[in-house]
Amino acid sequence: VEKNLKLEEKITMLQQQNEELRARIEQNTVITRQLSEENANLQEYVEKEVEEKKKLSRTNEELLWKLQEGDAVSPVKLPPAPSTPFYRCSSGNSSPAEVRTLRR
């Protein structure tokens, strides 16, 4: 009888440990799912960032190429701005009071 009681106590203790371990397993499963979802979201974000970086790099290369091509085959260059002022009317009216001096 005494041995039987000790065995029942041990069974109860092992059942409690078993329940605690099941609860920990369930909690770890929930955390694992959350981390997996977060990892998937982060991977998607990284992929988008990589694509954006590639796009910006291509745009940069294209602009550099256009800049170099523009220097090599420059169209008609504009003459330098004159140092003397010219006069412009600020409105459609050409009265002397509304004429102002502009510099380029």
Short mmCIF file of N, CA and C in Angstrom, two decimals:
data_model
loop_
_atom_site.label_atom_id
_atom_site.label_comp_id
_atom_site.label_asym_id
_atom_site.label_seq_id
_atom_site.Cartn_x
_atom_site.Cartn_y
_atom_site.Cartn_z
N VAL A 1 0.84 -1.19 0.00
CA VAL A 1 0.00 0.00 0.00
C VAL A 1 0.89 1.25 0.00
N GLU A 2 1.92 1.25 0.87
CA GLU A 2 2.82 2.41 0.94
C GLU A 2 3.52 2.64 -0.41
N LYS A 3 3.97 1.56 -1.02
CA LYS A 3 4.62 1.67 -2.33
C LYS A 3 3.65 2.19 -3.38
N ASN A 4 2.43 1.77 -3.26
CA ASN A 4 1.38 2.22 -4.18
C ASN A 4 1.15 3.72 -4.05
N LEU A 5 1.13 4.25 -2.83
CA LEU A 5 0.93 5.69 -2.59
C LEU A 5 2.10 6.50 -3.17
N LYS A 6 3.30 6.01 -2.97
CA LYS A 6 4.48 6.70 -3.52
C LYS A 6 4.42 6.73 -5.05
N LEU A 7 3.99 5.63 -5.63
CA LEU A 7 3.88 5.57 -7.09
C LEU A 7 2.79 6.52 -7.60
N GLU A 8 1.69 6.63 -6.87
CA GLU A 8 0.62 7.55 -7.26
C GLU A 8 1.10 9.00 -7.16
N GLU A 9 1.85 9.32 -6.12
CA GLU A 9 2.43 10.67 -5.99
C GLU A 9 3.37 10.96 -7.15
N LYS A 10 4.16 9.96 -7.49
CA LYS A 10 5.11 10.13 -8.60
C LYS A 10 4.34 10.32 -9.91
N ILE A 11 3.26 9.56 -10.07
CA ILE A 11 2.44 9.71 -11.28
C ILE A 11 1.86 11.11 -11.35
N THR A 12 1.35 11.61 -10.24
CA THR A 12 0.78 12.97 -10.19
C THR A 12 1.85 14.01 -10.53
N MET A 13 3.01 13.84 -9.95
CA MET A 13 4.11 14.77 -10.21
C MET A 13 4.51 14.73 -11.69
N LEU A 14 4.59 13.53 -12.25
CA LEU A 14 4.96 13.40 -13.67
C LEU A 14 3.87 13.96 -14.59
N GLN A 15 2.61 13.80 -14.20
CA GLN A 15 1.51 14.38 -14.99
C GLN A 15 1.59 15.91 -14.99
N GLN A 16 1.91 16.49 -13.82
CA GLN A 16 2.06 17.94 -13.73
C GLN A 16 3.22 18.41 -14.60
N GLN A 17 4.34 17.70 -14.54
CA GLN A 17 5.49 18.04 -15.39
C GLN A 17 5.11 17.92 -16.85
N ASN A 18 4.35 16.88 -17.18
CA ASN A 18 3.91 16.66 -18.55
C ASN A 18 3.04 17.83 -19.03
N GLU A 19 2.12 18.28 -18.20
CA GLU A 19 1.26 19.41 -18.55
C GLU A 19 2.08 20.69 -18.72
N GLU A 20 3.03 20.92 -17.83
CA GLU A 20 3.90 22.09 -17.94
C GLU A 20 4.69 22.05 -19.25
N LEU A 21 5.21 20.88 -19.59
CA LEU A 21 5.97 20.75 -20.84
C LEU A 21 5.07 20.96 -22.06
N ARG A 22 3.85 20.45 -22.01
CA ARG A 22 2.90 20.68 -23.12
C ARG A 22 2.60 22.17 -23.28
N ALA A 23 2.42 22.87 -22.15
CA ALA A 23 2.16 24.31 -22.20
C ALA A 23 3.36 25.04 -22.80
N ARG A 24 4.57 24.63 -22.40
CA ARG A 24 5.77 25.25 -22.96
C ARG A 24 5.88 24.98 -24.46
N ILE A 25 5.54 23.74 -24.86
CA ILE A 25 5.59 23.40 -26.28
C ILE A 25 4.60 24.26 -27.06
N GLU A 26 3.40 24.42 -26.53
CA GLU A 26 2.38 25.24 -27.19
C GLU A 26 2.84 26.70 -27.29
N GLN A 27 3.42 27.20 -26.21
CA GLN A 27 3.92 28.58 -26.20
C GLN A 27 5.05 28.73 -27.22
N ASN A 28 5.94 27.77 -27.26
CA ASN A 28 7.04 27.82 -28.22
C ASN A 28 6.53 27.73 -29.66
N THR A 29 5.47 26.96 -29.87
CA THR A 29 4.87 26.85 -31.20
C THR A 29 4.31 28.20 -31.66
N VAL A 30 3.62 28.88 -30.73
CA VAL A 30 3.06 30.20 -31.05
C VAL A 30 4.19 31.18 -31.38
N ILE A 31 5.22 31.18 -30.55
CA ILE A 31 6.36 32.09 -30.78
C ILE A 31 7.05 31.75 -32.10
N THR A 32 7.20 30.46 -32.39
CA THR A 32 7.83 30.04 -33.64
C THR A 32 7.03 30.53 -34.85
N ARG A 33 5.69 30.41 -34.77
CA ARG A 33 4.85 30.91 -35.87
C ARG A 33 5.02 32.41 -36.05
N GLN A 34 5.02 33.15 -34.93
CA GLN A 34 5.18 34.60 -35.00
C GLN A 34 6.53 34.96 -35.62
N LEU A 35 7.58 34.28 -35.19
CA LEU A 35 8.90 34.57 -35.71
C LEU A 35 9.01 34.20 -37.19
N SER A 36 8.37 33.11 -37.57
CA SER A 36 8.38 32.71 -38.99
C SER A 36 7.68 33.75 -39.84
N GLU A 37 6.55 34.25 -39.35
CA GLU A 37 5.81 35.28 -40.08
C GLU A 37 6.63 36.57 -40.19
N GLU A 38 7.25 36.94 -39.08
CA GLU A 38 8.08 38.14 -39.07
C GLU A 38 9.28 37.96 -40.01
N ASN A 39 9.86 36.78 -40.01
CA ASN A 39 10.99 36.49 -40.89
C ASN A 39 10.56 36.60 -42.35
N ALA A 40 9.39 36.05 -42.68
CA ALA A 40 8.88 36.13 -44.06
C ALA A 40 8.65 37.58 -44.46
N ASN A 41 8.09 38.37 -43.55
CA ASN A 41 7.86 39.79 -43.84
C ASN A 41 9.19 40.52 -44.04
N LEU A 42 10.16 40.22 -43.21
CA LEU A 42 11.47 40.87 -43.35
C LEU A 42 12.16 40.46 -44.65
N GLN A 43 12.03 39.19 -45.03
CA GLN A 43 12.62 38.75 -46.30
C GLN A 43 11.97 39.47 -47.47
N GLU A 44 10.65 39.63 -47.40
CA GLU A 44 9.93 40.35 -48.46
C GLU A 44 10.41 41.80 -48.52
N TYR A 45 10.57 42.41 -47.35
CA TYR A 45 11.05 43.79 -47.28
C TYR A 45 12.44 43.91 -47.88
N VAL A 46 13.32 42.96 -47.52
CA VAL A 46 14.69 42.99 -48.04
C VAL A 46 14.68 42.83 -49.56
N GLU A 47 13.85 41.93 -50.07
CA GLU A 47 13.77 41.73 -51.51
C GLU A 47 13.31 43.01 -52.21
N LYS A 48 12.32 43.70 -51.62
CA LYS A 48 11.85 44.96 -52.19
C LYS A 48 12.96 46.01 -52.16
N GLU A 49 13.68 46.06 -51.05
CA GLU A 49 14.78 47.02 -50.93
C GLU A 49 15.88 46.72 -51.96
N VAL A 50 16.19 45.44 -52.17
CA VAL A 50 17.20 45.05 -53.15
C VAL A 50 16.75 45.46 -54.54
N GLU A 51 15.48 45.23 -54.86
CA GLU A 51 14.96 45.62 -56.17
C GLU A 51 15.00 47.13 -56.35
N GLU A 52 14.64 47.87 -55.30
CA GLU A 52 14.68 49.34 -55.36
C GLU A 52 16.12 49.81 -55.55
N LYS A 53 17.05 49.17 -54.86
CA LYS A 53 18.46 49.55 -55.00
C LYS A 53 18.94 49.28 -56.43
N LYS A 54 18.54 48.13 -56.98
CA LYS A 54 18.93 47.82 -58.36
C LYS A 54 18.34 48.85 -59.33
N LYS A 55 17.07 49.20 -59.09
CA LYS A 55 16.40 50.19 -59.95
C LYS A 55 17.12 51.53 -59.87
N LEU A 56 17.45 51.96 -58.65
CA LEU A 56 18.17 53.23 -58.49
C LEU A 56 19.56 53.17 -59.12
N SER A 57 20.20 52.03 -59.02
CA SER A 57 21.51 51.87 -59.62
C SER A 57 21.42 51.97 -61.15
N ARG A 58 20.39 51.31 -61.73
CA ARG A 58 20.20 51.40 -63.18
C ARG A 58 19.91 52.84 -63.60
N THR A 59 19.06 53.52 -62.82
CA THR A 59 18.74 54.91 -63.13
C THR A 59 19.99 55.77 -63.05
N ASN A 60 20.80 55.54 -62.02
CA ASN A 60 22.04 56.28 -61.86
C ASN A 60 22.98 56.04 -63.05
N GLU A 61 23.12 54.78 -63.44
CA GLU A 61 23.97 54.45 -64.60
C GLU A 61 23.45 55.15 -65.86
N GLU A 62 22.13 55.13 -66.03
CA GLU A 62 21.53 55.77 -67.21
C GLU A 62 21.79 57.27 -67.21
N LEU A 63 21.63 57.89 -66.05
CA LEU A 63 21.87 59.33 -65.96
C LEU A 63 23.35 59.67 -66.19
N LEU A 64 24.24 58.84 -65.64
CA LEU A 64 25.67 59.07 -65.89
C LEU A 64 25.98 58.93 -67.37
N TRP A 65 25.38 57.92 -68.01
CA TRP A 65 25.61 57.71 -69.44
C TRP A 65 25.09 58.91 -70.23
N LYS A 66 23.89 59.38 -69.88
CA LYS A 66 23.33 60.55 -70.57
C LYS A 66 24.21 61.78 -70.36
N LEU A 67 24.73 61.92 -69.16
CA LEU A 67 25.60 63.06 -68.86
C LEU A 67 26.87 62.98 -69.70
N GLN A 68 27.47 61.80 -69.78
CA GLN A 68 28.68 61.64 -70.57
C GLN A 68 28.39 61.84 -72.06
N GLU A 69 27.29 61.32 -72.53
CA GLU A 69 26.91 61.49 -73.93
C GLU A 69 26.65 62.96 -74.22
N GLY A 70 26.05 63.65 -73.26
CA GLY A 70 25.78 65.08 -73.43
C GLY A 70 27.06 65.87 -73.55
N ASP A 71 28.09 65.47 -72.81
CA ASP A 71 29.38 66.16 -72.90
C ASP A 71 30.06 65.85 -74.23
N ALA A 72 29.96 64.61 -74.68
CA ALA A 72 30.64 64.20 -75.91
C ALA A 72 29.97 64.82 -77.14
N VAL A 73 28.68 64.84 -77.15
CA VAL A 73 27.94 65.37 -78.31
C VAL A 73 27.08 66.51 -77.80
N SER A 74 27.71 67.58 -77.39
CA SER A 74 26.94 68.68 -76.82
C SER A 74 26.24 69.46 -77.94
N PRO A 75 24.99 69.80 -77.74
CA PRO A 75 24.27 70.61 -78.73
C PRO A 75 24.81 72.04 -78.70
N VAL A 76 24.16 72.89 -79.43
CA VAL A 76 24.59 74.29 -79.50
C VAL A 76 24.65 74.85 -78.09
N LYS A 77 25.80 75.39 -77.74
CA LYS A 77 25.96 75.94 -76.40
C LYS A 77 25.40 77.35 -76.35
N LEU A 78 24.82 77.71 -75.22
CA LEU A 78 24.28 79.04 -75.05
C LEU A 78 25.42 80.02 -74.83
N PRO A 79 25.27 81.22 -75.38
CA PRO A 79 26.33 82.22 -75.16
C PRO A 79 26.32 82.65 -73.70
N PRO A 80 27.45 83.13 -73.21
CA PRO A 80 27.49 83.58 -71.82
C PRO A 80 26.56 84.77 -71.62
N ALA A 81 26.07 84.91 -70.42
CA ALA A 81 25.14 85.99 -70.10
C ALA A 81 25.87 87.32 -70.20
N PRO A 82 25.21 88.31 -70.79
CA PRO A 82 25.86 89.62 -70.90
C PRO A 82 25.97 90.28 -69.52
N SER A 83 26.98 91.09 -69.37
CA SER A 83 27.16 91.76 -68.09
C SER A 83 26.40 93.08 -68.04
N THR A 84 25.89 93.53 -69.18
CA THR A 84 25.12 94.77 -69.18
C THR A 84 23.66 94.44 -68.94
N PRO A 85 22.96 95.31 -68.21
CA PRO A 85 21.56 95.04 -67.93
C PRO A 85 20.68 95.23 -69.15
N PHE A 86 19.55 94.59 -69.16
CA PHE A 86 18.56 94.86 -70.18
C PHE A 86 17.28 95.23 -69.46
N TYR A 87 16.36 95.82 -70.19
CA TYR A 87 15.17 96.37 -69.56
C TYR A 87 13.95 95.58 -69.99
N ARG A 88 13.05 95.38 -69.05
CA ARG A 88 11.83 94.64 -69.34
C ARG A 88 10.68 95.31 -68.60
N CYS A 89 9.55 95.34 -69.23
CA CYS A 89 8.36 95.87 -68.56
C CYS A 89 7.80 94.78 -67.68
N SER A 90 7.38 95.17 -66.49
CA SER A 90 6.86 94.17 -65.57
C SER A 90 5.43 93.79 -65.91
N SER A 91 4.75 94.57 -66.72
CA SER A 91 3.40 94.22 -67.16
C SER A 91 3.32 94.54 -68.65
N GLY A 92 2.15 94.37 -69.19
CA GLY A 92 1.97 94.69 -70.61
C GLY A 92 2.14 96.17 -70.89
N ASN A 93 2.03 96.99 -69.89
CA ASN A 93 2.14 98.44 -70.02
C ASN A 93 3.62 98.81 -70.12
N SER A 94 3.95 99.70 -70.99
CA SER A 94 5.36 100.07 -71.14
C SER A 94 5.65 101.47 -70.63
N SER A 95 4.96 101.88 -69.59
CA SER A 95 5.23 103.21 -69.05
C SER A 95 6.57 103.18 -68.32
N PRO A 96 7.31 104.28 -68.31
CA PRO A 96 8.63 104.30 -67.68
C PRO A 96 8.60 103.94 -66.20
N ALA A 97 7.50 104.18 -65.52
CA ALA A 97 7.45 103.88 -64.08
C ALA A 97 7.48 102.37 -63.81
N GLU A 98 7.06 101.57 -64.80
CA GLU A 98 6.99 100.13 -64.58
C GLU A 98 8.13 99.38 -65.23
N VAL A 99 9.08 100.05 -65.81
CA VAL A 99 10.22 99.40 -66.40
C VAL A 99 11.24 99.14 -65.29
N ARG A 100 11.77 97.92 -65.21
CA ARG A 100 12.76 97.62 -64.18
C ARG A 100 13.99 96.98 -64.81
N THR A 101 15.08 97.09 -64.15
CA THR A 101 16.33 96.52 -64.66
C THR A 101 16.47 95.09 -64.17
N LEU A 102 16.81 94.18 -65.07
CA LEU A 102 17.03 92.78 -64.73
C LEU A 102 18.42 92.37 -65.11
N ARG A 103 19.02 91.54 -64.34
CA ARG A 103 20.34 90.99 -64.68
C ARG A 103 20.16 89.50 -64.93
N ARG A 104 20.93 89.00 -65.86
CA ARG A 104 20.91 87.56 -66.13
C ARG A 104 21.93 86.87 -65.29
#
